[in-house]
Amino acid sequence: AATEQMTALESLVRRAVREQPVWDFHTHLYPPSFGTPFSGAANGADPKGLMLWGIDELLTYHYLVAEVFRVVPARQLPYDDFWRMTKSEQADHIWKHLFLERSPISEACRGVLTTLQRLGLDPGDRDLQGYRGWFAQQDPNRQIDRVMEIAGVSRITMTNAVFDDNERQRWLENQDVGADSRFAAVLRFDPLLCDWPHAAARLTEWGYPVGPTLDDEGVEQGRRFLRDWISRTRAIYCAVSLPPEFLYDGMEDSRISSQVLRRIVAPVLEETNMPLALMIGSKRGVNPQLRDGGDMVGLADVASVARICADLPRNRLFCTMLARENQHELAVAARKFRNLMVFGCWWFVNNPSLIDEITRMRVELLGVSFIPQHSDARVLDQLIYKWDHSRELIANVLVDKYRDVAATGWRPTEAEIRRDVRLYFHDNMANFLASP
Ligand code: RAT
Ligand code: ZN
């Protein structure tokens, strides 16, 4: 009878995790209003469009670009030759070298297979032309609904990079560009904190005159810039990615990044009642030839995050870190500060073995008070595999944790399990966004 109860508990947990719709905390996905370079059955491809979907985009994901350069000798394919190929030629190249000439067992390769399978295509066919034919018949807008349905995603959070000219122009030209209710905007402004001279020059050019050092007038202009863009995009939070070297030393810290954070970003976010997401640990462009795939991981300073939480108690921070070695300290920091919400297994830690390890540790230290995962999908269809794989791993952890308490005689009810899973996949994000 005891084992029967355990099996019942396990299937309850697995079902709850499978069925709970998720608000995806962080992606790089866009609705069709931002244009799509591959229009499928719809008319009107936009070569610089931001909505990426389909098999060629899946295969040319920057995770796979980095992997293919490892296995093809430099003399056979110099970087420039790869970048001169069309998207389909690049996809053919990756398919040949990473799927056919060696087995696709890396997480990024496996992801393509899971995605095809759950879309109803058979990876066993190994028929790239056939998959292309199928995608070419789909309508991008309807594909969004289909993918969200299969992945169990009820809201997609974008990353709206205001310093990206292509994207900024689209917001300026069409005030309804972000109006698709399936998507929520996030204002992303890395240069404000990472490269002030560049940010200041751009702000000045855009009608917000600020100097290379920060005086009171510059602070006012910086705040006005943020307010304008928060209202234009109707962002639900703001975000920055910071390098491993990022430091914050406290109220007296005169670094320009600390001043911008304290004097411009924090006050505007407080007045708009909005959290800031910090993604820390990515060293940009250690191999620029790989483009998006050329960034490295580095150990970051968790103490700086703790100091920000202490110095800015009226601000709320979401935080994720890229280095495996930072995960434990970050979870401990979250125990100290309720204005810190840990989220996701980001990029190089978004691998089964590490998701398992990190999620277990977080449950043990934080109970249900964190956001276990985000997809970081750049290609629409990736939502399927990212969530499929993560749901399975999160369920494994939860099964063990509920079993441990059940062994004491504490029997979690189905309603309680569903409540907890809803916190992980939806309510923690919603509550943290809303709470003053
Ligand atoms: O995971 C990724 O796709 C990275 O290229 C980055 O986009 C990272 O997630 C980021 O948001 O900076
Ligand atoms: Zn990202």
mmCIF file of N, CA, C and O in Angstrom, residues 63-105:
data_model
loop_
_atom_site.group_PDB
_atom_site.id
_atom_site.type_symbol
_atom_site.label_atom_id
_atom_site.label_comp_id
_atom_site.label_asym_id
_atom_site.label_seq_id
_atom_site.Cartn_x
_atom_site.Cartn_y
_atom_site.Cartn_z
ATOM 1 N N TYR A 63 23.686 28.339 -30.453
ATOM 2 C CA TYR A 63 24.279 27.231 -29.700
ATOM 3 C C TYR A 63 24.846 26.190 -30.684
ATOM 4 O O TYR A 63 25.890 25.591 -30.453
ATOM 5 N N LEU A 64 24.121 25.970 -31.788
ATOM 6 C CA LEU A 64 24.555 24.972 -32.776
ATOM 7 C C LEU A 64 25.648 25.516 -33.687
ATOM 8 O O LEU A 64 26.513 24.761 -34.156
ATOM 9 N N VAL A 65 25.621 26.803 -33.946
ATOM 10 C CA VAL A 65 26.703 27.419 -34.722
ATOM 11 C C VAL A 65 28.029 27.190 -33.990
ATOM 12 O O VAL A 65 29.025 26.763 -34.573
ATOM 13 N N ALA A 66 28.036 27.448 -32.679
ATOM 14 C CA ALA A 66 29.259 27.238 -31.905
ATOM 15 C C ALA A 66 29.692 25.771 -31.983
ATOM 16 O O ALA A 66 30.883 25.465 -32.100
ATOM 17 N N GLU A 67 28.719 24.867 -31.940
ATOM 18 C CA GLU A 67 29.064 23.436 -31.960
ATOM 19 C C GLU A 67 29.608 22.988 -33.317
ATOM 20 O O GLU A 67 30.517 22.157 -33.381
ATOM 21 N N VAL A 68 29.069 23.545 -34.383
ATOM 22 C CA VAL A 68 29.511 23.055 -35.697
ATOM 23 C C VAL A 68 30.943 23.513 -36.005
ATOM 24 O O VAL A 68 31.709 22.788 -36.638
ATOM 25 N N PHE A 69 31.319 24.698 -35.526
ATOM 26 C CA PHE A 69 32.692 25.150 -35.786
ATOM 27 C C PHE A 69 33.727 24.290 -35.058
ATOM 28 O O PHE A 69 34.887 24.264 -35.434
ATOM 29 N N ARG A 70 33.316 23.615 -34.001
ATOM 30 C CA ARG A 70 34.249 22.718 -33.319
ATOM 31 C C ARG A 70 34.631 21.523 -34.186
ATOM 32 O O ARG A 70 35.720 20.995 -34.082
ATOM 33 N N VAL A 71 33.712 21.062 -35.018
ATOM 34 C CA VAL A 71 33.934 19.788 -35.707
ATOM 35 C C VAL A 71 34.341 19.946 -37.166
ATOM 36 O O VAL A 71 34.762 18.983 -37.797
ATOM 37 N N VAL A 72 34.209 21.163 -37.718
ATOM 38 C CA VAL A 72 34.624 21.370 -39.105
ATOM 39 C C VAL A 72 35.959 22.112 -39.082
ATOM 40 O O VAL A 72 36.045 23.190 -38.514
ATOM 41 N N PRO A 73 36.996 21.538 -39.692
ATOM 42 C CA PRO A 73 38.325 22.169 -39.650
ATOM 43 C C PRO A 73 38.320 23.558 -40.298
ATOM 44 O O PRO A 73 37.598 23.781 -41.274
ATOM 45 N N ALA A 74 39.144 24.440 -39.737
ATOM 46 C CA ALA A 74 39.182 25.831 -40.198
ATOM 47 C C ALA A 74 39.503 25.931 -41.689
ATOM 48 O O ALA A 74 38.962 26.775 -42.397
ATOM 49 N N ARG A 75 40.403 25.038 -42.171
ATOM 50 C CA ARG A 75 40.772 25.135 -43.590
ATOM 51 C C ARG A 75 39.592 24.770 -44.492
ATOM 52 O O ARG A 75 39.467 25.220 -45.616
ATOM 53 N N GLN A 76 38.701 23.934 -43.965
ATOM 54 C CA GLN A 76 37.541 23.515 -44.761
ATOM 55 C C GLN A 76 36.470 24.606 -44.802
ATOM 56 O O GLN A 76 35.821 24.813 -45.830
ATOM 57 N N LEU A 77 36.291 25.301 -43.700
ATOM 58 C CA LEU A 77 35.281 26.362 -43.703
ATOM 59 C C LEU A 77 35.686 27.513 -42.777
ATOM 60 O O LEU A 77 35.434 27.483 -41.576
ATOM 61 N N PRO A 78 36.301 28.566 -43.365
ATOM 62 C CA PRO A 78 36.610 29.762 -42.570
ATOM 63 C C PRO A 78 35.300 30.419 -42.100
ATOM 64 O O PRO A 78 34.254 30.255 -42.731
ATOM 65 N N TYR A 79 35.388 31.143 -40.991
ATOM 66 C CA TYR A 79 34.192 31.799 -40.433
ATOM 67 C C TYR A 79 33.433 32.606 -41.491
ATOM 68 O O TYR A 79 32.210 32.497 -41.606
ATOM 69 N N ASP A 80 34.187 33.410 -42.230
ATOM 70 C CA ASP A 80 33.513 34.307 -43.184
ATOM 71 C C ASP A 80 32.701 33.552 -44.222
ATOM 72 O O ASP A 80 31.640 34.008 -44.651
ATOM 73 N N ASP A 81 33.225 32.393 -44.637
ATOM 74 C CA ASP A 81 32.491 31.617 -45.646
ATOM 75 C C ASP A 81 31.146 31.142 -45.097
ATOM 76 O O ASP A 81 30.137 31.121 -45.802
ATOM 77 N N PHE A 82 31.164 30.754 -43.829
ATOM 78 C CA PHE A 82 29.902 30.334 -43.216
ATOM 79 C C PHE A 82 28.908 31.497 -43.200
ATOM 80 O O PHE A 82 27.749 31.342 -43.574
ATOM 81 N N TRP A 83 29.396 32.662 -42.788
ATOM 82 C CA TRP A 83 28.466 33.797 -42.662
ATOM 83 C C TRP A 83 27.988 34.311 -44.013
ATOM 84 O O TRP A 83 26.972 34.996 -44.093
ATOM 85 N N ARG A 84 28.725 33.998 -45.083
ATOM 86 C CA ARG A 84 28.273 34.400 -46.421
ATOM 87 C C ARG A 84 27.194 33.481 -46.980
ATOM 88 O O ARG A 84 26.521 33.819 -47.943
ATOM 89 N N MET A 85 27.040 32.303 -46.385
ATOM 90 C CA MET A 85 26.010 31.363 -46.876
ATOM 91 C C MET A 85 24.618 31.911 -46.602
ATOM 92 O O MET A 85 24.417 32.705 -45.688
ATOM 93 N N THR A 86 23.630 31.417 -47.367
ATOM 94 C CA THR A 86 22.237 31.728 -47.034
ATOM 95 C C THR A 86 21.866 30.944 -45.774
ATOM 96 O O THR A 86 22.551 29.983 -45.392
ATOM 97 N N LYS A 87 20.764 31.343 -45.173
ATOM 98 C CA LYS A 87 20.281 30.652 -43.968
ATOM 99 C C LYS A 87 20.096 29.150 -44.224
ATOM 100 O O LYS A 87 20.489 28.315 -43.415
ATOM 101 N N SER A 88 19.511 28.791 -45.372
ATOM 102 C CA SER A 88 19.280 27.370 -45.659
ATOM 103 C C SER A 88 20.588 26.614 -45.873
ATOM 104 O O SER A 88 20.714 25.455 -45.466
ATOM 105 N N GLU A 89 21.556 27.277 -46.494
ATOM 106 C CA GLU A 89 22.864 26.629 -46.669
ATOM 107 C C GLU A 89 23.539 26.395 -45.310
ATOM 108 O O GLU A 89 24.133 25.346 -45.067
ATOM 109 N N GLN A 90 23.418 27.377 -44.432
ATOM 110 C CA GLN A 90 23.980 27.198 -43.082
ATOM 111 C C GLN A 90 23.285 26.039 -42.374
ATOM 112 O O GLN A 90 23.925 25.213 -41.714
ATOM 113 N N ALA A 91 21.966 25.981 -42.535
ATOM 114 C CA ALA A 91 21.201 24.896 -41.896
ATOM 115 C C ALA A 91 21.621 23.540 -42.474
ATOM 116 O O ALA A 91 21.810 22.569 -41.728
ATOM 117 N N ASP A 92 21.800 23.469 -43.795
ATOM 118 C CA ASP A 92 22.269 22.224 -44.426
ATOM 119 C C ASP A 92 23.614 21.783 -43.841
ATOM 120 O O ASP A 92 23.831 20.602 -43.552
ATOM 121 N N HIS A 93 24.493 22.758 -43.700
ATOM 122 C CA HIS A 93 25.840 22.508 -43.185
ATOM 123 C C HIS A 93 25.761 21.933 -41.758
ATOM 124 O O HIS A 93 26.419 20.937 -41.428
ATOM 125 N N ILE A 94 24.945 22.544 -40.934
ATOM 126 C CA ILE A 94 24.828 22.094 -39.537
ATOM 127 C C ILE A 94 24.148 20.721 -39.473
ATOM 128 O O ILE A 94 24.560 19.834 -38.724
ATOM 129 N N TRP A 95 23.142 20.549 -40.286
ATOM 130 C CA TRP A 95 22.453 19.252 -40.338
ATOM 131 C C TRP A 95 23.442 18.147 -40.704
ATOM 132 O O TRP A 95 23.497 17.091 -40.068
ATOM 133 N N LYS A 96 24.243 18.409 -41.738
ATOM 134 C CA LYS A 96 25.202 17.409 -42.217
ATOM 135 C C LYS A 96 26.225 17.051 -41.133
ATOM 136 O O LYS A 96 26.439 15.879 -40.813
ATOM 137 N N HIS A 97 26.823 18.085 -40.531
ATOM 138 C CA HIS A 97 27.942 17.811 -39.618
ATOM 139 C C HIS A 97 27.515 17.425 -38.205
ATOM 140 O O HIS A 97 28.190 16.634 -37.558
ATOM 141 N N LEU A 98 26.414 18.001 -37.724
ATOM 142 C CA LEU A 98 26.040 17.725 -36.328
ATOM 143 C C LEU A 98 24.948 16.674 -36.178
ATOM 144 O O LEU A 98 24.726 16.160 -35.095
ATOM 145 N N PHE A 99 24.237 16.359 -37.265
ATOM 146 C CA PHE A 99 23.157 15.375 -37.156
ATOM 147 C C PHE A 99 23.468 14.096 -37.919
ATOM 148 O O PHE A 99 23.119 13.005 -37.475
ATOM 149 N N LEU A 100 24.094 14.236 -39.087
ATOM 150 C CA LEU A 100 24.310 13.046 -39.907
ATOM 151 C C LEU A 100 25.715 12.462 -39.736
ATOM 152 O O LEU A 100 25.871 11.251 -39.596
ATOM 153 N N GLU A 101 26.725 13.311 -39.695
ATOM 154 C CA GLU A 101 28.093 12.778 -39.614
ATOM 155 C C GLU A 101 28.537 12.444 -38.197
ATOM 156 O O GLU A 101 29.582 11.837 -37.995
ATOM 157 N N ARG A 102 27.794 12.899 -37.225
ATOM 158 C CA ARG A 102 27.958 12.464 -35.823
ATOM 159 C C ARG A 102 26.584 12.534 -35.181
ATOM 160 O O ARG A 102 25.709 13.200 -35.711
ATOM 161 N N SER A 103 26.408 11.838 -34.076
ATOM 162 C CA SER A 103 25.050 11.754 -33.518
ATOM 163 C C SER A 103 24.667 13.017 -32.755
ATOM 164 O O SER A 103 25.488 13.604 -32.049
ATOM 165 N N PRO A 104 23.411 13.411 -32.884
ATOM 166 C CA PRO A 104 22.950 14.681 -32.301
ATOM 167 C C PRO A 104 22.619 14.549 -30.818
ATOM 168 O O PRO A 104 21.470 14.757 -30.408
ATOM 169 N N ILE A 105 23.617 14.257 -29.998
ATOM 170 C CA ILE A 105 23.309 14.000 -28.588
ATOM 171 C C ILE A 105 23.594 15.188 -27.673
ATOM 172 O O ILE A 105 23.356 15.097 -26.467
#
